[in-house]
Coordinates of N, CA and C in Angstrom, one line a residue:
M1 N 41.9 -5.1 -19.0 CA 40.7 -4.6 -19.5 C 39.7 -3.8 -18.9
D2 N 39.3 -2.5 -19.7 CA 38.9 -1.4 -19.1 C 37.8 -0.7 -18.6
G3 N 36.6 -2.2 -18.1 CA 35.8 -1.9 -17.1 C 34.9 -1.2 -18.2
G4 N 34.6 -0.8 -19.6 CA 33.9 -0.4 -19.9 C 34.1 -0.3 -21.6
T5 N 32.9 -0.7 -22.8 CA 32.6 -0.1 -23.7 C 32.7 0.4 -24.3
D6 N 32.5 1.5 -24.0 CA 33.1 2.5 -25.0 C 34.4 3.1 -25.0
G7 N 35.6 2.3 -24.6 CA 36.8 2.4 -24.5 C 37.5 3.4 -23.5
H8 N 37.2 4.1 -22.7 CA 37.4 4.8 -22.6 C 38.1 4.2 -20.5
G9 N 37.5 3.0 -19.8 CA 37.9 2.8 -18.7 C 37.1 3.1 -18.2
D10 N 35.9 4.0 -18.2 CA 35.2 4.8 -17.3 C 34.1 4.1 -16.2
G11 N 33.4 2.7 -16.9 CA 32.6 1.6 -16.5 C 31.7 2.3 -17.1
H12 N 31.2 3.6 -17.5 CA 29.7 4.1 -18.8 C 29.8 2.7 -19.8
D13 N 29.0 3.3 -20.1 CA 27.9 2.8 -21.1 C 27.8 1.7 -21.7
R14 N 27.5 0.9 -20.8 CA 27.2 -0.6 -20.5 C 26.7 -0.8 -21.5
G15 N 25.9 -2.3 -22.3 CA 25.3 -2.3 -22.8 C 24.1 -4.0 -22.1
P16 N 23.0 -3.5 -22.5 CA 22.7 -4.5 -22.1 C 23.3 -6.2 -22.0
A17 N 24.3 -6.9 -22.1 CA 24.7 -8.2 -23.2 C 25.4 -8.1 -21.6
D18 N 25.6 -7.0 -20.6 CA 26.5 -7.9 -19.8 C 26.1 -8.2 -18.3
G19 N 26.6 -8.5 -17.6 CA 26.1 -9.3 -16.3 C 25.1 -8.6 -15.2
P20 N 24.8 -9.4 -15.3 CA 23.2 -8.7 -13.7 C 23.8 -7.3 -12.7
G21 N 25.4 -8.1 -12.4 CA 26.2 -7.5 -11.6 C 26.5 -5.6 -11.6
D22 N 26.9 -5.8 -13.2 CA 26.8 -4.4 -13.8 C 25.2 -3.5 -14.4
A23 N 24.3 -4.6 -14.8 CA 22.9 -3.8 -14.4 C 22.9 -3.1 -13.1
E24 N 23.5 -3.8 -12.0 CA 23.2 -3.2 -10.5 C 24.0 -2.0 -10.4
Q25 N 24.6 -2.2 -11.1 CA 26.0 -1.0 -10.9 C 25.0 0.1 -11.5
D26 N 24.5 0.1 -12.5 CA 24.2 1.3 -13.7 C 22.9 1.9 -12.7
V27 N 22.7 0.7 -12.0 CA 21.1 1.4 -11.9 C 21.8 2.6 -9.7
R28 N 22.4 1.7 -9.5 CA 23.3 2.2 -8.1 C 23.6 3.7 -8.7
R29 N 24.1 3.2 -9.8 CA 25.0 5.3 -10.4 C 24.0 6.0 -10.8
Q30 N 23.2 5.9 -11.5 CA 21.4 6.1 -12.0 C 20.9 7.2 -10.2
M31 N 20.4 6.3 -10.0 CA 20.0 6.7 -8.2 C 21.4 7.6 -7.7
R32 N 22.6 7.5 -7.3 CA 23.6 8.3 -7.1 C 23.3 9.8 -8.0
D33 N 23.6 9.9 -9.4 CA 23.0 11.1 -10.2 C 21.5 11.4 -9.4
I34 N 20.6 11.3 -9.6 CA 19.5 11.5 -9.7 C 19.6 12.5 -7.8
S35 N 20.0 11.7 -6.6 CA 20.2 12.2 -5.6 C 20.6 13.6 -5.5
E36 N 21.7 14.4 -6.3 CA 22.0 15.0 -6.3 C 21.7 16.3 -7.2
V37 N 20.6 15.8 -7.6 CA 19.6 16.4 -8.5 C 18.5 17.3 -7.1
A38 N 19.1 18.5 -6.8 CA 17.8 19.4 -6.4 C 15.9 19.6 -7.1
A39 N 15.2 19.1 -6.5 CA 13.9 18.9 -6.2 C 13.4 20.2 -7.1
V40 N 13.8 21.0 -6.7 CA 13.3 22.2 -7.5 C 13.8 21.9 -9.1
E41 N 14.8 21.2 -9.9 CA 15.8 21.1 -10.7 C 14.7 20.2 -11.3
V42 N 13.8 19.0 -10.7 CA 13.8 17.6 -10.8 C 11.8 18.4 -11.7
I43 N 11.2 18.7 -10.5 CA 9.9 19.3 -10.9 C 9.9 20.0 -12.0
V44 N 10.9 21.4 -12.1 CA 11.1 22.1 -13.7 C 10.7 21.0 -14.9
T45 N 11.9 20.1 -14.8 CA 12.1 19.2 -15.4 C 11.2 18.6 -16.3
S46 N 10.5 18.2 -14.7 CA 9.6 17.4 -15.5 C 8.2 18.6 -15.9
A47 N 7.6 19.6 -15.3 CA 7.0 20.9 -15.9 C 7.4 20.6 -17.8
V48 N 8.5 20.9 -18.0 CA 9.0 21.4 -19.3 C 8.5 20.7 -19.7
H49 N 8.7 19.0 -19.7 CA 8.4 17.9 -20.2 C 6.9 17.6 -21.0
L50 N 6.1 17.8 -19.8 CA 4.5 17.8 -20.2 C 3.9 18.9 -21.0
M51 N 5.2 19.9 -20.4 CA 5.1 21.5 -21.9 C 5.4 20.9 -23.2
S52 N 6.0 19.9 -23.2 CA 6.4 20.1 -24.0 C 6.0 19.2 -25.9
A53 N 5.4 18.3 -24.3 CA 4.5 16.9 -25.3 C 3.4 17.4 -25.6
A54 N 2.2 18.3 -24.3 CA 1.2 19.4 -24.9 C 1.1 19.9 -26.1
A55 N 2.4 20.4 -26.2 CA 2.4 21.6 -27.5 C 2.7 20.7 -28.9
V56 N 3.1 19.5 -28.5 CA 2.8 19.1 -30.2 C 1.8 18.3 -30.1
K57 N 1.1 18.0 -29.1 CA -0.5 17.3 -29.4 C -1.2 18.7 -29.4
C58 N -0.8 19.7 -29.8 CA -1.7 21.1 -29.7 C -1.5 21.5 -31.2
G59 N -0.2 21.4 -31.8 CA 0.0 21.1 -32.7 C 0.8 22.3 -33.4
L60 N 2.0 22.4 -32.0 CA 2.4 23.3 -32.4 C 4.2 22.8 -32.1
G61 N 4.4 22.4 -32.7 CA 5.5 21.6 -33.3 C 6.2 22.3 -34.0
H62 N 7.4 22.4 -34.2 CA 8.7 23.3 -35.7 C 8.2 21.7 -36.8
E63 N 7.9 20.8 -36.9 CA 7.9 19.9 -37.6 C 7.0 20.7 -38.7
E64 N 7.3 20.1 -39.9 CA 6.0 20.3 -41.1 C 5.3 19.4 -40.9
N65 N 5.2 17.9 -40.5 CA 3.5 17.4 -40.2 C 3.5 18.1 -38.6
A66 N 3.8 19.0 -37.8 CA 2.6 19.2 -36.7 C 1.4 19.5 -36.9
E67 N 0.5 19.5 -37.8 CA -0.6 19.7 -38.0 C -1.1 18.0 -38.0
Q68 N -0.6 17.3 -38.5 CA -0.7 15.7 -38.3 C -0.4 15.1 -37.2
L69 N 0.6 15.8 -36.3 CA 0.6 15.3 -34.8 C -0.2 15.2 -34.4
K70 N -0.7 16.5 -34.6 CA -2.3 16.9 -33.5 C -3.6 16.4 -32.8
D71 N -3.5 16.3 -31.4 CA -4.6 15.0 -31.0 C -4.7 16.3 -29.7
L72 N -5.9 16.7 -29.4 CA -6.9 17.6 -29.0 C -6.5 16.4 -27.8
D73 N -7.1 15.9 -28.2 CA -8.0 14.5 -26.7 C -7.2 14.7 -26.1
E74 N -5.5 14.0 -26.6 CA -4.0 14.1 -25.6 C -3.8 14.8 -24.6
A75 N -4.0 16.6 -26.0 CA -3.4 17.6 -25.6 C -4.0 18.0 -24.0
R76 N -5.6 17.6 -24.3 CA -6.1 17.9 -22.8 C -5.6 16.9 -21.4
K77 N -5.4 15.9 -21.4 CA -5.2 15.0 -20.7 C -3.8 15.8 -20.1
L78 N -2.9 16.1 -21.1 CA -1.4 17.0 -20.8 C -2.0 17.8 -20.2
I79 N -2.2 18.9 -20.7 CA -2.7 19.9 -20.2 C -3.3 19.9 -18.7
T80 N -4.2 19.4 -18.8 CA -5.2 19.1 -17.1 C -3.7 18.6 -16.3
A81 N -2.6 17.8 -16.4 CA -1.9 16.8 -16.0 C -1.3 18.2 -15.1
L82 N -0.7 18.7 -16.4 CA 0.2 19.8 -16.0 C -0.3 20.8 -14.7
A83 N -1.4 21.3 -15.3 CA -2.0 22.1 -14.3 C -1.9 21.9 -12.7
G84 N -2.5 21.1 -12.6 CA -2.4 20.0 -11.4 C -1.0 19.7 -10.8
F85 N 0.0 19.6 -11.1 CA 1.2 19.6 -11.0 C 2.1 20.5 -10.6
V86 N 1.1 22.4 -12.1 CA 2.2 23.5 -11.5 C 1.5 24.0 -10.2
T87 N -0.1 23.4 -9.9 CA -0.4 24.2 -8.6 C -0.5 23.7 -7.4
A88 N 0.3 22.4 -7.4 CA 0.8 21.6 -6.1 C 2.4 22.5 -6.4
A89 N 2.3 21.6 -6.8 CA 4.5 22.6 -7.0 C 4.8 24.4 -6.8
A90 N 3.8 24.2 -6.8 CA 3.9 26.3 -7.1 C 4.7 26.7 -5.4
P91 N 3.5 26.3 -4.5 CA 4.3 26.7 -3.4 C 5.4 25.9 -2.3
E92 N 6.4 24.7 -3.4 CA 7.5 24.4 -2.9 C 8.7 24.9 -3.4
I93 N 8.0 25.1 -4.8 CA 9.3 26.0 -5.8 C 9.5 27.3 -6.0
G94 N 8.5 27.9 -5.3 CA 8.7 29.6 -4.8 C 8.9 30.2 -6.7
S95 N 7.8 31.4 -6.4 CA 7.8 31.8 -7.6 C 8.3 32.5 -8.6
Q96 N 9.3 32.6 -8.3 CA 10.8 33.0 -9.4 C 10.8 31.7 -10.5
H97 N 10.3 30.5 -10.0 CA 9.5 29.1 -11.3 C 8.8 27.9 -11.5
A98 N 7.5 29.1 -10.7 CA 6.4 28.8 -10.6 C 6.0 30.1 -11.9
G99 N 6.2 31.1 -12.1 CA 5.9 32.3 -12.5 C 5.9 32.2 -13.9
P100 N 7.2 30.9 -14.4 CA 7.7 30.2 -15.6 C 6.1 29.9 -16.5
L101 N 6.5 29.0 -15.2 CA 5.6 27.3 -15.7 C 3.8 27.5 -15.8
R102 N 3.4 28.9 -14.8 CA 2.2 29.3 -15.0 C 1.8 29.9 -16.9
D103 N 3.4 30.9 -17.0 CA 2.6 31.4 -18.6 C 2.8 30.7 -19.5
G104 N 3.9 29.4 -18.8 CA 3.5 28.3 -20.5 C 2.6 27.7 -20.4
L105 N 1.6 27.4 -18.9 CA 0.4 26.7 -19.1 C -0.4 27.3 -20.3
R106 N -0.6 28.4 -19.6 CA -1.8 29.7 -19.7 C -1.5 29.8 -21.2
S107 N -0.2 29.6 -21.8 CA -0.1 30.1 -23.2 C -0.5 28.7 -23.8
L108 N -0.6 27.9 -23.0 CA -1.0 25.9 -24.1 C -2.6 25.6 -23.8
Q109 N -3.1 26.6 -22.7 CA -4.4 26.4 -22.7 C -5.4 27.5 -23.2
L110 N -4.4 28.7 -24.1 CA -5.3 29.6 -24.6 C -4.9 28.4 -26.0
A111 N -3.9 28.1 -26.4 CA -3.4 27.7 -27.6 C -4.4 26.0 -28.2
F112 N -4.8 26.1 -26.9 CA -5.7 24.6 -26.9 C -7.4 25.1 -27.7
R113 N -7.7 25.9 -27.0 CA -8.6 27.0 -26.8 C -9.2 27.4 -28.7
E114 N -7.9 28.5 -28.8 CA -7.9 28.2 -30.6 C -7.7 26.9 -31.0
A115 N -7.1 26.1 -31.1 CA -7.2 24.4 -32.0 C -8.7 24.0 -32.3
S116 N -9.7 24.6 -30.8 CA -10.1 24.0 -30.5 C -11.6 24.0 -31.8
I117 N -11.9 23.5 -32.0 CA -13.3 23.7 -33.3 C -14.3 24.0 -32.5
I118 N -14.8 23.4 -31.6 CA -15.5 23.9 -30.0 C -15.6 23.8 -28.8
P119 N -15.0 25.4 -28.6 CA -14.4 25.7 -27.6 C -14.9 25.1 -25.9
D120 N -14.9 25.3 -25.3 CA -14.8 24.5 -24.4 C -15.3 26.6 -24.2
P121 N -16.8 25.9 -22.9 CA -16.7 27.1 -22.2 C -16.1 27.7 -21.0
P122 N -16.0 28.9 -20.3 CA -15.0 29.3 -20.0 C -15.0 28.3 -18.6
G123 N -14.1 28.4 -18.0 CA -13.8 27.2 -16.6 C -13.4 26.1 -17.0
Q124 N -13.3 25.3 -18.0 CA -14.3 24.0 -18.2 C -13.5 23.2 -19.6
G125 N -12.3 24.3 -19.7 CA -11.2 24.0 -20.2 C -10.4 23.3 -19.9
P126 N -8.6 23.0 -20.8 CA -8.4 21.6 -19.7 C -7.2 22.5 -18.5
G127 N -7.6 21.3 -17.5 CA -6.8 22.2 -16.1 C -7.1 23.7 -16.1
E128 N -8.7 23.5 -16.2 CA -8.8 25.1 -15.1 C -9.8 25.3 -13.8
K129 N -9.9 24.0 -14.1 CA -10.1 23.6 -12.4 C -9.5 23.6 -11.6
Y130 N -8.2 23.1 -12.2 CA -7.1 23.7 -11.2 C -6.3 25.3 -11.2
T131 N -6.4 25.8 -12.3 CA -5.8 27.6 -13.0 C -7.4 28.3 -12.6
G132 N -8.7 28.2 -13.0 CA -9.8 28.5 -12.9 C -9.8 29.2 -14.5
P133 N -10.5 30.0 -14.7 CA -10.7 30.2 -16.4 C -9.5 31.0 -16.6
V134 N -9.7 31.0 -18.4 CA -8.3 31.5 -18.7 C -9.2 32.0 -20.5
N135 N -8.7 33.4 -19.9 CA -9.0 34.3 -20.4 C -7.5 35.0 -22.0

């Protein structure tokens, strides 16, 4: 028996049909993999996921139906969460990582303002309670 369903004998790519012991091994492997990733990487990756989701919700996707995917209520939530996250993480991750995240956040805040039919007053846009007014 090779130990895996992919034919390579490495124990990876097991399906849900495998026993509970296999699922437990998969969880242990995933935890071990996560433990090897630096906190800065996890933080930056999480911020990039929030940015990507916010961009799609602002209608900035590259798909032909990007405008149909626009949902400014959802974008507001994501941008506000991103602003709080970046603001809290900045001292921990250093300026070399925080700077580009702040730039991306600012771009999203401006894109949100541009996409809004009635722009928020200065200082009241998404995330501006964490970043201050964005111009």
